[in-house]
């Protein structure tokens, strides 16, 4: 289990996956969220989250949304093409039938999150998180600060860097250094720059609207 194992799929829940990545960098923190660490014949997994100050156990089955892909399809992350994203999401959730000419796929792959080495823990936690909120669609877009609180049960603090003043940026940097010295968990994200809230690659290489 490694922080770099997680790959985002066709779901816009980068805030949640980035928080899982932060926890995966600390030994034992992901393990404490999954109550069924091994595959069982009943096909049932249990996870736990801290919502509204109390820990709740969540049961899910072992059926995960998948999409059909060509063997030469190397698309692992969320595609930049929104039409392709929407089509794959509707297909995975069986919302409607997608028309048009489609090449015959050769294998099935997870539609949403997955691990590079084939482990199921990102899929399990993502599905349990979706169940807590009512659906996969309901967990698109979120706040890393409140998500870390729900994953750890610990208080969280949100620090903004929207103010262009150098003095405020220095204070933010000092706060981050202090948090690092104390061993606090930290995740970062960038607000969307586009009016429609979509992701946008900036000239400096950062992605607005992404965590």
CSV table of C-alpha atoms in Angstrom, one decimal:
chain,number,residue,atom,x,y,z
A,1,UNK,CA,0.0,0.0,0.0
A,2,UNK,CA,1.6,3.2,-1.2
A,3,UNK,CA,0.6,6.8,-1.6
A,4,UNK,CA,1.4,6.7,-5.3
A,5,UNK,CA,-0.7,3.6,-5.9
A,6,UNK,CA,-4.0,5.5,-6.4
A,7,UNK,CA,-5.2,6.3,-9.9
A,8,UNK,CA,-8.2,8.5,-10.6
A,9,UNK,CA,-10.8,7.3,-13.0
A,10,UNK,CA,-13.9,8.9,-14.7
A,11,UNK,CA,-15.1,10.4,-11.4
A,12,UNK,CA,-14.3,13.9,-10.3
A,13,UNK,CA,-13.4,13.0,-6.7
A,14,UNK,CA,-9.7,14.0,-6.7
A,15,UNK,CA,-10.2,15.7,-3.3
A,16,UNK,CA,-11.1,12.3,-1.7
A,17,UNK,CA,-8.3,10.3,-3.5
A,18,UNK,CA,-5.7,12.9,-2.6
A,19,UNK,CA,-6.7,12.5,1.1
A,20,UNK,CA,-6.4,8.7,0.8
A,21,UNK,CA,-3.0,9.3,-0.7
A,22,UNK,CA,-2.0,11.4,2.3
A,23,UNK,CA,-3.2,8.7,4.7
A,24,UNK,CA,-1.5,6.0,2.7
A,25,UNK,CA,1.8,7.7,3.4
A,26,UNK,CA,1.3,7.0,7.1
A,27,UNK,CA,1.6,3.4,8.2
A,28,UNK,CA,-1.7,2.0,9.5
A,29,UNK,CA,-4.0,4.9,8.7
A,30,UNK,CA,-5.7,3.3,5.7
A,31,UNK,CA,-5.9,-0.1,7.4
A,32,UNK,CA,-7.9,1.4,10.3
A,33,UNK,CA,-10.6,2.5,7.8
A,34,UNK,CA,-11.1,-0.9,6.2
A,35,UNK,CA,-12.6,-3.4,8.7
A,36,UNK,CA,-12.4,-6.4,6.3
A,37,UNK,CA,-8.8,-6.5,5.1
A,38,UNK,CA,-9.2,-9.7,3.1
A,39,UNK,CA,-11.5,-11.0,0.4
A,40,UNK,CA,-14.3,-13.1,1.8
A,41,UNK,CA,-16.7,-15.6,0.2
A,42,UNK,CA,-19.7,-13.4,1.1
A,43,UNK,CA,-18.4,-10.6,-1.2
A,44,UNK,CA,-18.9,-8.1,1.6
A,45,UNK,CA,-16.5,-5.3,2.7
A,46,UNK,CA,-16.8,-3.0,5.6
A,47,UNK,CA,-15.2,0.5,6.0
A,48,UNK,CA,-15.6,3.2,8.6
A,49,UNK,CA,-15.8,7.0,8.4
A,50,UNK,CA,-16.2,9.7,11.1
A,51,UNK,CA,-19.2,11.8,10.2
A,52,UNK,CA,-20.5,14.5,12.4
A,53,UNK,CA,-18.1,13.5,15.2
A,54,UNK,CA,-19.1,9.9,15.3
A,55,UNK,CA,-17.6,6.8,13.7
A,56,UNK,CA,-19.9,4.9,11.3
A,57,UNK,CA,-19.4,1.5,9.8
A,58,UNK,CA,-20.4,1.1,6.1
A,59,UNK,CA,-21.1,-2.2,4.4
A,60,UNK,CA,-20.7,-2.6,0.6
A,61,UNK,CA,-20.6,-5.5,-1.8
A,62,UNK,CA,-17.8,-6.4,-4.2
A,63,UNK,CA,-19.5,-5.1,-7.3
A,64,UNK,CA,-17.6,-2.1,-8.7
A,65,UNK,CA,-18.5,0.0,-11.7
A,66,UNK,CA,-16.4,-0.9,-14.8
A,67,UNK,CA,-16.1,0.2,-18.4
A,68,UNK,CA,-15.0,-1.6,-21.5
A,69,UNK,CA,-11.7,-0.6,-23.0
A,70,UNK,CA,-9.4,-1.5,-25.9
A,71,UNK,CA,-6.2,-3.4,-25.0
A,72,UNK,CA,-4.2,-0.4,-26.3
A,73,UNK,CA,-6.2,2.1,-24.2
A,74,UNK,CA,-3.7,3.7,-21.8
A,75,UNK,CA,-6.0,6.2,-20.4
A,76,UNK,CA,-5.7,5.8,-16.6
A,77,UNK,CA,-6.6,9.2,-15.3
A,78,UNK,CA,-9.7,11.3,-15.8
A,79,UNK,CA,-9.7,12.3,-19.5
A,80,UNK,CA,-9.5,15.9,-20.5
A,81,UNK,CA,-12.2,15.4,-23.1
A,82,UNK,CA,-15.5,16.1,-21.2
A,83,UNK,CA,-17.6,14.3,-23.8
A,84,UNK,CA,-15.6,11.1,-23.3
A,85,UNK,CA,-15.8,11.6,-19.5
A,86,UNK,CA,-19.6,12.0,-19.5
A,87,UNK,CA,-20.1,9.0,-21.8
A,88,UNK,CA,-18.0,6.7,-19.7
A,89,UNK,CA,-19.7,7.9,-16.5
A,90,UNK,CA,-23.2,7.3,-17.9
A,91,UNK,CA,-22.1,3.9,-19.2
A,92,UNK,CA,-20.6,2.9,-15.9
A,93,UNK,CA,-23.7,3.9,-13.9
A,94,UNK,CA,-26.1,2.6,-16.6
A,95,UNK,CA,-27.9,5.9,-16.8
A,96,UNK,CA,-28.7,5.6,-20.4
A,97,UNK,CA,-27.6,4.0,-23.7
A,98,UNK,CA,-24.8,5.7,-25.6
A,99,UNK,CA,-25.4,5.7,-29.3
A,100,UNK,CA,-23.0,6.0,-32.2
A,101,UNK,CA,-20.3,3.7,-33.5
A,102,UNK,CA,-18.1,2.2,-30.8
A,103,UNK,CA,-15.1,-0.1,-31.4
A,104,UNK,CA,-15.4,-3.5,-29.9
A,105,UNK,CA,-13.7,-3.5,-26.5
A,106,UNK,CA,-11.5,-6.4,-25.4
A,107,UNK,CA,-11.4,-6.1,-21.6
A,108,UNK,CA,-13.1,-4.6,-18.6
A,109,UNK,CA,-11.4,-2.1,-16.3
A,110,UNK,CA,-12.6,-0.1,-13.2
A,111,UNK,CA,-14.5,3.0,-14.2
A,112,UNK,CA,-13.5,5.0,-11.2
A,113,UNK,CA,-10.5,4.8,-8.8
A,114,UNK,CA,-8.0,1.9,-8.8
A,115,UNK,CA,-4.6,0.9,-7.6
A,116,UNK,CA,-1.6,0.5,-9.9
A,117,UNK,CA,-0.9,-2.9,-8.5
A,118,UNK,CA,-4.5,-4.2,-8.7
A,119,UNK,CA,-5.3,-3.9,-5.0
A,120,UNK,CA,-8.9,-3.1,-4.1
A,121,UNK,CA,-8.5,-0.7,-1.2
A,122,UNK,CA,-9.1,2.5,-3.3
A,123,UNK,CA,-12.2,1.0,-4.9
A,124,UNK,CA,-13.5,-0.2,-1.5
A,125,UNK,CA,-13.1,3.1,0.3
A,126,UNK,CA,-14.4,5.1,-2.7
A,127,UNK,CA,-17.6,3.0,-2.9
A,128,UNK,CA,-18.1,3.2,0.8
A,129,UNK,CA,-17.7,7.0,0.6
A,130,UNK,CA,-20.2,7.1,-2.2
A,131,UNK,CA,-22.7,5.1,-0.1
A,132,UNK,CA,-22.4,7.4,2.8
A,133,UNK,CA,-23.3,10.3,0.5
A,134,UNK,CA,-26.0,8.6,-1.5
A,135,UNK,CA,-24.3,7.9,-4.9
A,136,UNK,CA,-21.1,8.1,-6.8
A,137,UNK,CA,-22.4,11.3,-8.5
A,138,UNK,CA,-22.8,12.9,-5.1
A,139,UNK,CA,-19.1,12.7,-4.3
A,140,UNK,CA,-17.9,14.6,-7.3
A,141,UNK,CA,-16.1,17.7,-6.1
A,142,UNK,CA,-15.4,18.3,-2.5
A,143,UNK,CA,-13.2,19.8,0.2
A,144,UNK,CA,-9.9,18.1,1.3
A,145,UNK,CA,-10.1,19.8,4.7
A,146,UNK,CA,-13.5,18.3,5.8
A,147,UNK,CA,-12.6,15.0,4.1
A,148,UNK,CA,-9.5,14.5,6.2
A,149,UNK,CA,-11.6,15.2,9.2
A,150,UNK,CA,-14.0,12.5,8.2
A,151,UNK,CA,-11.2,10.0,7.5
A,152,UNK,CA,-9.3,10.6,10.7
A,153,UNK,CA,-11.8,11.9,13.3
A,154,UNK,CA,-9.4,14.8,14.0
A,155,UNK,CA,-10.1,18.5,13.7
A,156,UNK,CA,-9.0,20.2,10.5
A,157,UNK,CA,-8.1,23.6,9.4
A,158,UNK,CA,-8.5,25.3,6.0
A,159,UNK,CA,-5.8,27.8,4.9
A,160,UNK,CA,-6.3,29.9,1.8
A,161,UNK,CA,-3.7,31.4,-0.4
A,162,UNK,CA,-6.0,33.6,-2.5
A,163,UNK,CA,-4.6,36.8,-1.2
A,164,UNK,CA,-1.9,38.1,-3.5
A,165,UNK,CA,0.0,39.9,-0.7
A,166,UNK,CA,3.5,38.5,-0.1
A,167,UNK,CA,3.0,38.8,3.7
A,168,UNK,CA,0.0,36.5,3.7
A,169,UNK,CA,1.8,34.0,1.5
A,170,UNK,CA,4.7,34.0,4.0
A,171,UNK,CA,2.3,33.4,6.9
A,172,UNK,CA,0.8,30.5,5.0
A,173,UNK,CA,4.2,29.0,4.4
A,174,UNK,CA,5.2,29.4,8.0
A,175,UNK,CA,1.9,27.7,9.1
A,176,UNK,CA,2.6,24.8,6.7
A,177,UNK,CA,6.2,24.4,8.1
A,178,UNK,CA,4.8,24.4,11.7
A,179,UNK,CA,2.2,21.8,10.8
A,180,UNK,CA,4.9,19.6,9.2
A,181,UNK,CA,7.0,19.8,12.3
A,182,UNK,CA,4.1,18.6,14.4
A,183,UNK,CA,3.4,15.7,12.0
A,184,UNK,CA,0.0,17.0,10.9
A,185,UNK,CA,-1.6,15.6,7.7
A,186,UNK,CA,-1.8,18.1,4.9
A,187,UNK,CA,-3.6,18.1,1.5
A,188,UNK,CA,-3.7,20.8,-1.1
A,189,UNK,CA,-6.1,21.8,-3.9
A,190,UNK,CA,-6.6,24.7,-6.3
A,191,UNK,CA,-9.9,26.4,-7.0
A,192,UNK,CA,-11.4,26.1,-10.5
A,193,UNK,CA,-10.5,29.0,-12.7
A,194,UNK,CA,-13.2,28.4,-15.3
A,195,UNK,CA,-16.8,29.6,-15.0
A,196,UNK,CA,-18.1,26.1,-15.5
A,197,UNK,CA,-15.9,24.8,-12.6
A,198,UNK,CA,-13.9,22.5,-14.9
A,199,UNK,CA,-10.2,21.7,-14.6
A,200,UNK,CA,-7.7,23.9,-16.4
A,201,UNK,CA,-4.0,23.4,-17.0
A,202,UNK,CA,-2.2,26.6,-16.1
A,203,UNK,CA,1.0,27.8,-17.8
A,204,UNK,CA,3.0,27.0,-14.6
A,205,UNK,CA,2.0,23.3,-14.8
A,206,UNK,CA,-0.6,23.4,-12.0
A,207,UNK,CA,-4.1,22.3,-12.6
A,208,UNK,CA,-6.8,24.6,-11.5
A,209,UNK,CA,-9.9,22.9,-10.0
A,210,UNK,CA,-7.8,19.9,-9.0
A,211,UNK,CA,-6.3,18.4,-5.8
